[in-house]
Coordinates of C-alpha atoms and ligand atoms in Angstrom, one line a residue:
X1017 CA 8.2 65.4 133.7
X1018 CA 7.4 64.1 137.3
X1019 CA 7.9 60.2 137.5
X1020 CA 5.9 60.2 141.0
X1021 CA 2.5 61.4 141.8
X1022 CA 2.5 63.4 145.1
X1023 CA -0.9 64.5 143.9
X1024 CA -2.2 60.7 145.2
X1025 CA -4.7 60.5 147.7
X1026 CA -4.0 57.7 149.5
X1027 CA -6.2 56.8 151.7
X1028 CA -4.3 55.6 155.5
X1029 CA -7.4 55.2 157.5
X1030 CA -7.2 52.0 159.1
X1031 CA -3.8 51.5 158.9
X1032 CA -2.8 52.2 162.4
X1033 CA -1.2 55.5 161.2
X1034 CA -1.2 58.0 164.3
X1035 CA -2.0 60.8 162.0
X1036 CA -5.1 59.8 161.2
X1037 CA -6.2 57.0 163.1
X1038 CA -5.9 58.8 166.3
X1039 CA -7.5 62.0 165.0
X1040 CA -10.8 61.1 167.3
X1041 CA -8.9 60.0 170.3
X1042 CA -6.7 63.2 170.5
X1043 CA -8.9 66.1 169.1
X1044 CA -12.2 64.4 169.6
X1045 CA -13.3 64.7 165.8
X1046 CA -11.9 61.6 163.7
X1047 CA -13.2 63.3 160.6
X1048 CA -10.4 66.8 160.4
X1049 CA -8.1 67.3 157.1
X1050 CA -4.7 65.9 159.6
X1051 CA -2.1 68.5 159.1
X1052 CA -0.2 67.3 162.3
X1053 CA 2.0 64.1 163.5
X1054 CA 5.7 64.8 161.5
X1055 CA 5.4 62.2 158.8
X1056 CA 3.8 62.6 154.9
X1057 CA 1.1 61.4 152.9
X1058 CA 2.9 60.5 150.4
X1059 CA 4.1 57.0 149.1
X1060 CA 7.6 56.1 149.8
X1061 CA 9.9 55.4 147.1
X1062 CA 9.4 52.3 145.1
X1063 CA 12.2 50.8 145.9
X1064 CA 11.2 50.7 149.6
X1065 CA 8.3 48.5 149.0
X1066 CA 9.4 46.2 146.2
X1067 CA 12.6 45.3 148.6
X1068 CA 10.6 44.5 151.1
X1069 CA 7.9 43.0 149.0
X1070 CA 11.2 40.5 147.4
X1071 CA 12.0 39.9 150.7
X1072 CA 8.6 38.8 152.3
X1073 CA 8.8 36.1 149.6
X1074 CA 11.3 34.1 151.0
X1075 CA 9.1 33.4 153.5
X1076 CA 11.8 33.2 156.5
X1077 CA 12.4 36.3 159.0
X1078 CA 15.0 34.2 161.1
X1079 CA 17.7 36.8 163.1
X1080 CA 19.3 38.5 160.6
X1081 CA 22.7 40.9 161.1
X1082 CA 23.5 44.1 159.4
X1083 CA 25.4 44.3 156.2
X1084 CA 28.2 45.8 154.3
X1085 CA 26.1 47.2 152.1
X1086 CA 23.4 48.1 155.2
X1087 CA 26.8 50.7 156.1
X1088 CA 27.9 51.8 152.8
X1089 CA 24.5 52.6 151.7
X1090 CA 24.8 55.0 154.9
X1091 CA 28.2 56.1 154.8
X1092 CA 27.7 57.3 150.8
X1093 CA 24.6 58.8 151.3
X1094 CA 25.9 60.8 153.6
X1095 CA 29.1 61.6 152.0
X1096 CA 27.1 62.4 149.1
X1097 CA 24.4 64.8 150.3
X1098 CA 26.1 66.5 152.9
X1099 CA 29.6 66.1 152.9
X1100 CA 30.3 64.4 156.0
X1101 CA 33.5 61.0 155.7
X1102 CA 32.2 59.0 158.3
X1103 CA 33.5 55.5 158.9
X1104 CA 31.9 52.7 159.6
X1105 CA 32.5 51.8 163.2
X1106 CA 31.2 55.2 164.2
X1107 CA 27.8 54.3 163.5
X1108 CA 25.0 52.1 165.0
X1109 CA 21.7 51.2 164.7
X1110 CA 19.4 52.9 167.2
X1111 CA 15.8 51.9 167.4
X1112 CA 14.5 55.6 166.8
X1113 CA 16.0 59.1 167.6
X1114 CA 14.2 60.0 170.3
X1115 CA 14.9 56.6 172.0
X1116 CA 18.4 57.3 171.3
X1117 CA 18.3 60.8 172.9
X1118 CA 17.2 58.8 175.9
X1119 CA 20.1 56.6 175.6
X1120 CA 22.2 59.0 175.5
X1121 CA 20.9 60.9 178.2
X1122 CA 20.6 57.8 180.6
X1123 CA 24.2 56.8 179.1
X1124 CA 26.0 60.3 179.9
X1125 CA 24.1 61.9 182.7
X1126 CA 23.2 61.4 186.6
X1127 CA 19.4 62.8 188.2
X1128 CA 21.2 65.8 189.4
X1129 CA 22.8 67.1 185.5
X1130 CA 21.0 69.9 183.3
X1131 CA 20.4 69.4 179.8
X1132 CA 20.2 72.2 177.6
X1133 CA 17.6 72.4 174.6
X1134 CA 16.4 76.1 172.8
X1135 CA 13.1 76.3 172.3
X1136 CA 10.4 76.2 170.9
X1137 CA 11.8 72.8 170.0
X1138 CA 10.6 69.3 169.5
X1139 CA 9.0 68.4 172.6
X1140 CA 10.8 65.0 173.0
X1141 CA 13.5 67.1 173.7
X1142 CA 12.1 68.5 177.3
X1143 CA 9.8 65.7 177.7
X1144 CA 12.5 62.8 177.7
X1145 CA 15.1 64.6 179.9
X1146 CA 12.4 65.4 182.2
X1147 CA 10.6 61.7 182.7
X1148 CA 14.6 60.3 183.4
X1149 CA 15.0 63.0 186.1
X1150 CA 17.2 65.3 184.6
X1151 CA 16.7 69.2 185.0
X1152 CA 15.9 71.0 181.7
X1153 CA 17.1 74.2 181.2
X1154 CA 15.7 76.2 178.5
X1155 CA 18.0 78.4 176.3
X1156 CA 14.9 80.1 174.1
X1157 CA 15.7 80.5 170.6
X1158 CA 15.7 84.3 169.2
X1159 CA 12.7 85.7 167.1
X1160 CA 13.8 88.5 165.0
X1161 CA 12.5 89.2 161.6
X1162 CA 10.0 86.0 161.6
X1163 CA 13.5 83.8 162.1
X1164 CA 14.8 82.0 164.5
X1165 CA 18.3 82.4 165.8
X1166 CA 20.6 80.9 168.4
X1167 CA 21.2 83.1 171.7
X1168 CA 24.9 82.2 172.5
X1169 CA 25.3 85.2 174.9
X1170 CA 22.1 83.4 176.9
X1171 CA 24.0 79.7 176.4
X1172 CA 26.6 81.2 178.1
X1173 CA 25.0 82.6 181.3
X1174 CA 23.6 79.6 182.1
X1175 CA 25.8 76.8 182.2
X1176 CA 26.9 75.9 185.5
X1177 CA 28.6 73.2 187.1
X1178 CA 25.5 70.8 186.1
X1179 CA 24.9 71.6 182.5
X1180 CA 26.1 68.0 181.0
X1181 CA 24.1 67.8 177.9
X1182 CA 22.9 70.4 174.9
X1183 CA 20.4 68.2 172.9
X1184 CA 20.5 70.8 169.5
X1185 CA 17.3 70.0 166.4
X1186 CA 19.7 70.2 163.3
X1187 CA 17.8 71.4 160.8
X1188 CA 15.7 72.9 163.9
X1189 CA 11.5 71.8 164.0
X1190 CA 9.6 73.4 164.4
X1191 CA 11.0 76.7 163.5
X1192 CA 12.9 74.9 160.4
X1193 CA 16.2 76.7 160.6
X1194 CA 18.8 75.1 158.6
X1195 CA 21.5 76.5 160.9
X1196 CA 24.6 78.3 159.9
X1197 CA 28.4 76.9 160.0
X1198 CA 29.3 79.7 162.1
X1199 CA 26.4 79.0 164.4
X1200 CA 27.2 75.6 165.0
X1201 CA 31.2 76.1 165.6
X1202 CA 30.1 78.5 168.5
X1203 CA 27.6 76.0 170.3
X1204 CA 30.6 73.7 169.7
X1205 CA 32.8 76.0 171.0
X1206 CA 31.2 76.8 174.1
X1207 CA 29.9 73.1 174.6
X1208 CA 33.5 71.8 174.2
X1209 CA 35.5 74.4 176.6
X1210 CA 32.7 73.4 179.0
X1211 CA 32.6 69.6 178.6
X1212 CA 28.9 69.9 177.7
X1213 CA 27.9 66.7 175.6
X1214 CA 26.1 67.7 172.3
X1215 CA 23.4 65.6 170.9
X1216 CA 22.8 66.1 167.4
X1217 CA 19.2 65.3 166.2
X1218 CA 19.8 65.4 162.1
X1219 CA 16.9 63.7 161.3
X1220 CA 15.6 66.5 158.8
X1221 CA 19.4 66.9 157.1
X1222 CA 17.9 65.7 154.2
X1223 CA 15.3 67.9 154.0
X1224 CA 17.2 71.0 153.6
X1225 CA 15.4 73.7 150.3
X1226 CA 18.1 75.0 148.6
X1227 CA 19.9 77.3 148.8
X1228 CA 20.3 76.2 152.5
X1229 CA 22.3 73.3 152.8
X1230 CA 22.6 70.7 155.6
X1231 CA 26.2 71.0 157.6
X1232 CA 26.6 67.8 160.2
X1233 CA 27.4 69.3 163.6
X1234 CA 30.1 67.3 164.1
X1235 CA 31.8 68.2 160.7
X1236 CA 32.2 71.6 161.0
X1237 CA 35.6 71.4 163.8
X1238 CA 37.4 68.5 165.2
X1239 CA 36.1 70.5 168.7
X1240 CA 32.6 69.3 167.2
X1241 CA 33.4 66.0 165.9
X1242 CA 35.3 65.0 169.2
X1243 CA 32.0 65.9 171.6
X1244 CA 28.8 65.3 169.8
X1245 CA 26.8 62.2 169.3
X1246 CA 25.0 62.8 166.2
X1247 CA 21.4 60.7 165.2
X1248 CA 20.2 60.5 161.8
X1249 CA 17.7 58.8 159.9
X1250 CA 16.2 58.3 156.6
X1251 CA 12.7 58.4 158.0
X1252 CA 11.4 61.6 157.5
X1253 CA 13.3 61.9 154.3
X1254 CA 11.6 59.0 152.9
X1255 CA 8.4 58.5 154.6
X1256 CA 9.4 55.5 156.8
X1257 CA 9.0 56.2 159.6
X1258 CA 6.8 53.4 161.0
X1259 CA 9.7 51.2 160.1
X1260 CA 12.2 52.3 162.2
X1261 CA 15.8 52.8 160.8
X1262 CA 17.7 55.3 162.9
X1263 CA 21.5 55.4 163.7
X1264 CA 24.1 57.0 165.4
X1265 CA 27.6 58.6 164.8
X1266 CA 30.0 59.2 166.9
X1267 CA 33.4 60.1 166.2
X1268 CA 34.8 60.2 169.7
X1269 CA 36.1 56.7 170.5
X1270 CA 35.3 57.1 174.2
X1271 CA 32.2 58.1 173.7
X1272 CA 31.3 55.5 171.0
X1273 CA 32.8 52.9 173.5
X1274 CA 30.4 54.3 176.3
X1275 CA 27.2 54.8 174.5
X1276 CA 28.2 51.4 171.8
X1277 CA 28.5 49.6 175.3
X1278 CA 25.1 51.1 176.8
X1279 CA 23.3 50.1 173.7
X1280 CA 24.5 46.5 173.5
X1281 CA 23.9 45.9 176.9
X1282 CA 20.2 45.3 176.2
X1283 CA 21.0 44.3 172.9
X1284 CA 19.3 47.8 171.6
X1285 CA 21.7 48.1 168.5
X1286 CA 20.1 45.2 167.1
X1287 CA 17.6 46.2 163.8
X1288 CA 15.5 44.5 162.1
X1289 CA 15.6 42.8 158.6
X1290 CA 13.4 46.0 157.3
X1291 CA 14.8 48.4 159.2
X1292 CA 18.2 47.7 157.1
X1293 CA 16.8 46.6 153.7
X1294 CA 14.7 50.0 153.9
X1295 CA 17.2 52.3 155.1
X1296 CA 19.8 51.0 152.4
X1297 CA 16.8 50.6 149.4
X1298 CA 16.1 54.2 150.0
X1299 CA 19.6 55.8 150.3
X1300 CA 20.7 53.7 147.1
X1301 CA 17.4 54.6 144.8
X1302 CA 15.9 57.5 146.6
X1303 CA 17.9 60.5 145.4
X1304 CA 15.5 61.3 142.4
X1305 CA 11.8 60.6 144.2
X1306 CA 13.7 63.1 147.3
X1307 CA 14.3 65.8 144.6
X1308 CA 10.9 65.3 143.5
X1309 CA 9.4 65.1 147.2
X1310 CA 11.3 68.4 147.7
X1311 CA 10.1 70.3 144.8
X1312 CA 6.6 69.4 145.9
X1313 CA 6.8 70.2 149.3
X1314 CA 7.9 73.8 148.3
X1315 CA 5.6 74.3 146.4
X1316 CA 3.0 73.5 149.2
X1317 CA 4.9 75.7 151.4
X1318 CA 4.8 78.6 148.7
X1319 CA 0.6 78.1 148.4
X1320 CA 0.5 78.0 152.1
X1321 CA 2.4 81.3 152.7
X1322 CA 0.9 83.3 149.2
X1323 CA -2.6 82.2 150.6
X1324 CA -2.0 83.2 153.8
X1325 CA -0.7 86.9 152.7
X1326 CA -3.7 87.8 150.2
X1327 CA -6.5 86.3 152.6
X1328 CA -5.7 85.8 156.0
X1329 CA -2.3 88.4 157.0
X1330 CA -3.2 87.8 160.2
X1331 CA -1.4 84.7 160.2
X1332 CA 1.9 83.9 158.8
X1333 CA 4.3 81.5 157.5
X1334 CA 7.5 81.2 159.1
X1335 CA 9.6 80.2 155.5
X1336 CA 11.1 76.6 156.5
X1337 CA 14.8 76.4 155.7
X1338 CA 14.3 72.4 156.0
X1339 CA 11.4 69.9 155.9
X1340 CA 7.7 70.0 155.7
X1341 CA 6.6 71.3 158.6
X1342 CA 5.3 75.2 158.8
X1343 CA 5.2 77.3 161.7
X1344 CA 2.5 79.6 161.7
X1345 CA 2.6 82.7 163.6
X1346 CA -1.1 83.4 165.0
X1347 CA 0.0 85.7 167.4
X1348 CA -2.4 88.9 165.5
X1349 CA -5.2 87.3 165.9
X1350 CA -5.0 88.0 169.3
X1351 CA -7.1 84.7 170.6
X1352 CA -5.9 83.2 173.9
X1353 CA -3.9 79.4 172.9
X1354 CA -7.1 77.6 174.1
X1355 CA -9.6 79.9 171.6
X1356 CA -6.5 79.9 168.6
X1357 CA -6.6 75.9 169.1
X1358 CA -10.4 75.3 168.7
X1359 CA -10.4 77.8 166.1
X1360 CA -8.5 75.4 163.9
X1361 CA -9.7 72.5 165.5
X1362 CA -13.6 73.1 165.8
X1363 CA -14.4 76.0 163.5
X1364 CA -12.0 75.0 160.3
X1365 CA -11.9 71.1 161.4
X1366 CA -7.7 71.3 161.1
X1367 CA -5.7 69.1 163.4
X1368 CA -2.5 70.6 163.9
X1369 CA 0.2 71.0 166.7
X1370 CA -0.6 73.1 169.0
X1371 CA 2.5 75.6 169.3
X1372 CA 2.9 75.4 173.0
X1373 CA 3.6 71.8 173.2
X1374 CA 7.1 73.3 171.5
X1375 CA 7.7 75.2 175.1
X1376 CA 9.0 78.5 175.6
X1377 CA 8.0 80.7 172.4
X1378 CA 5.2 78.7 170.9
X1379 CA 2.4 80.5 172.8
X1380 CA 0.5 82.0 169.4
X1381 CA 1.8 79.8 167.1
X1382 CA 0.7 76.6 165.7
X1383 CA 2.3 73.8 163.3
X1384 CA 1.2 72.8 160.1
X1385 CA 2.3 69.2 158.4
X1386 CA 2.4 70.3 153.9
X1387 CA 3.7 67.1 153.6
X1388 CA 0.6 66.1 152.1
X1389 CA -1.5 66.3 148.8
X1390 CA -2.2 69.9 147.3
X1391 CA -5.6 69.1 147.7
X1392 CA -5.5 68.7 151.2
X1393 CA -3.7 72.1 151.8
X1394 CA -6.2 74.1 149.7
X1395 CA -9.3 72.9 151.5
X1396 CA -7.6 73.6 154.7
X1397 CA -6.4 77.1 154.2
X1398 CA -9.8 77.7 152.6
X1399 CA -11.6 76.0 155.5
X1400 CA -8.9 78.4 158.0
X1401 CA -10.2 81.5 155.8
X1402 CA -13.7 81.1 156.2
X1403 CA -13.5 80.2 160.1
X1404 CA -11.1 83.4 160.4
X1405 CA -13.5 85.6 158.9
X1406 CA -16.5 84.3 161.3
X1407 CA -14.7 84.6 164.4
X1408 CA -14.0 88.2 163.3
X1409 CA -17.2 88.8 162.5
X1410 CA -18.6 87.5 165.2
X1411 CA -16.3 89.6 167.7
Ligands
PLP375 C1 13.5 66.6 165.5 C2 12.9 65.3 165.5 N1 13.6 64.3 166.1 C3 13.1 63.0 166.2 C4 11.8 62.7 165.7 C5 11.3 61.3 165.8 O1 12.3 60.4 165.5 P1 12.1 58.9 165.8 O2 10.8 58.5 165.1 O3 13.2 58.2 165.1 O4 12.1 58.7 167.2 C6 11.1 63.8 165.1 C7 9.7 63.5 164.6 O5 9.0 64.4 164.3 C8 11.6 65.0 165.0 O6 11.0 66.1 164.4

């Protein structure tokens, strides 16, 4: 029997959450089912709130430091769930990933250095680079089969005397490839024989469907380990992500020296009482709400992708490896990305992504948040149906 009700409807409005609060702002409709920013309408585990609920009634937020148990809460959850020894001084506190990733890229790159990514991928990834300067090259992911996989051969021809940095989305959003061991020792292989940096974004590890299971980039050789800065997080995993509780690892002693050094030059390693209580009330009580999350969140994916194939085949669901996000391949309805957006957006009042903000290969795609209430997910594929079938009609 389920001990948590991921049928809730909570209702977020007014709370400041992007998802719904700026529904009117960015789509111009405040009232759309919101199927789109990458977090989950779903309550986070107890123990997150009634730890910061104890702690609020002390009634004193003075500085606070991290913890012993703040790092072992980190260092056995990751043991446990993927495998991965790490020790303690290899990780900090970062104050998000994608703040990290521009850490990182300020930290070990100049104006003139390329940065790798393969898209479609997480825009943050070209956005970030791109805003500090640094040339983005694009190493476009494979389609074959409806799944995504990693052109090495490509990776290959294009690194050049610049390429510094591969930033790699491991599990990958929004195409939700949990990637292979042997795909991830060849990007280490190449990345290491040509002293290309690897960032590591694992901040959907958790979120891994079995039977795919999570392998740390920097576990799978000491090639990896030695060159990779790896960010993790238990934000999506547990729905807090508006408290902010991300960290690095980083094997690499030089590395962790440079980048340790870059962060507490502005004192950016520094957390927050929350941010620590959270993170270590989750990863020490979460396991059995996650498994719970999980099941539930496959079995939206499963409606989603049944639905789509017995009433609209025009569309289909790319099968996510990891996480709650859904990558729907429009590309048969044959609508230019302007019509296919205000199809969902105006006709079946849906606010998702829009698949080009991914770059390269999301033209004709779009993607959908499950992490949400069955509910929601059956009025919106029903609300999709209907304005399908009157666009075709009306053709
Ligand atoms: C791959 C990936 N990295 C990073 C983030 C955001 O991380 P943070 O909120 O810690 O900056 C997201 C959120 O959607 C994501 O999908």
């Amino acid at each position: 029997m389920s001990k948590y009700n991921f049928d809730e409807i909570v209702d977020r409005r007014g709370t400041h959450a992007i998802k719904v609060d700026a529904l009117g702002e960015r789509f111009g409709n405040p009232d759309l089912i919101s199927l789109w920013v990458a977090d989950m309408d779903f309550k986070s585990p107890p123990a997150v709130a009634n730890t910061i609920i104890e702690r609020c009634r002390h009634g004193i937020f003075g500085y606070t430091s991290t913890s012993d148990e703040y790092y072992n809460s980190i260092i056995n959850w990751v043991n446990r769930h993927h495998d991965w020894k790490i020790d303690r001084e290899w990780i900090s506190f970062v104050p998000g990933i994608v703040k990290g990733i521009a850490f990182a890229v300020d930290c070990f790159t100049c104006p003139d250095h390329e940065v790798i990514i393969q898209p479609p991928v997480y825009h943050p990834f070209r956005i970030i680079p791109t805003l500090h300067h640094r040339t983005v090259v694009d190493n476009p992911l494979i389609l074959e089969a409806g799944h995504y996989k990693m052109d090495v051969e490509g990776l290959k021809k294009l690194i050049n005397p610049a390429s510094k940095l591969l930033i790699l989305c491991n599990p990958h959003n929004p195409g939700g490839r949990v990637w292979t061991r042997e795909e991830l020792i060849a990007i280490a292989d190449i990345c290491f024989e040509h002293k290309i940096l690897v960032i590591s974004d694992e901040i959907h590890s958790d979120l891994a469907f079995v039977p795919h299971k999570h392998i740390p980039f920097a576990s799978v050789s000491e090639k990896a380990a030695q060159n990779s800065i790896t960010f993790m997080a238990p934000s999506k995993t547990f729905n807090i992500a508006g408290i902010v509780s991300s960290y690095s690892v980083i094997p690499n002693k030089k590395l962790r020296e440079l980048f340790h050094t870059f962060l507490s030059n502005s004192e950016l390693e520094a957390g927050h009482i929350f941010a620590y209580l959270a993170a270590q009330a989750a990863y020490d009580n979460g396991d059995e709400w996650l498994v719970e999350a999980k099941d539930y969140i496959w079995k939206n994916i499963c409606y989603v992708d049944e639905y789509l194939k017995s009433n609209i085949p025009q569309i289909k669901a790319m099968l996510p490896e990891a996480s709650f996000l859904v990558w729907l391949d429009c590309r048969e309805l044959n609508l230019l990305q302007s019509d296919l957006v205000s199809l969902f957006v105006d006709d079946a009042k849906l606010a998702l992504n829009d698949g080009i903000m991914f770059g390269t290969g999301g033209e004709g795609f779009m993607r959908l948040n499950v992490g949400t209430p069955l509910a929601n997910i059956r009025q919106a594929m029903d609300n999709l149906k209907k304005a399908v079938e009157t666009k075709q009609t009306s053709i």
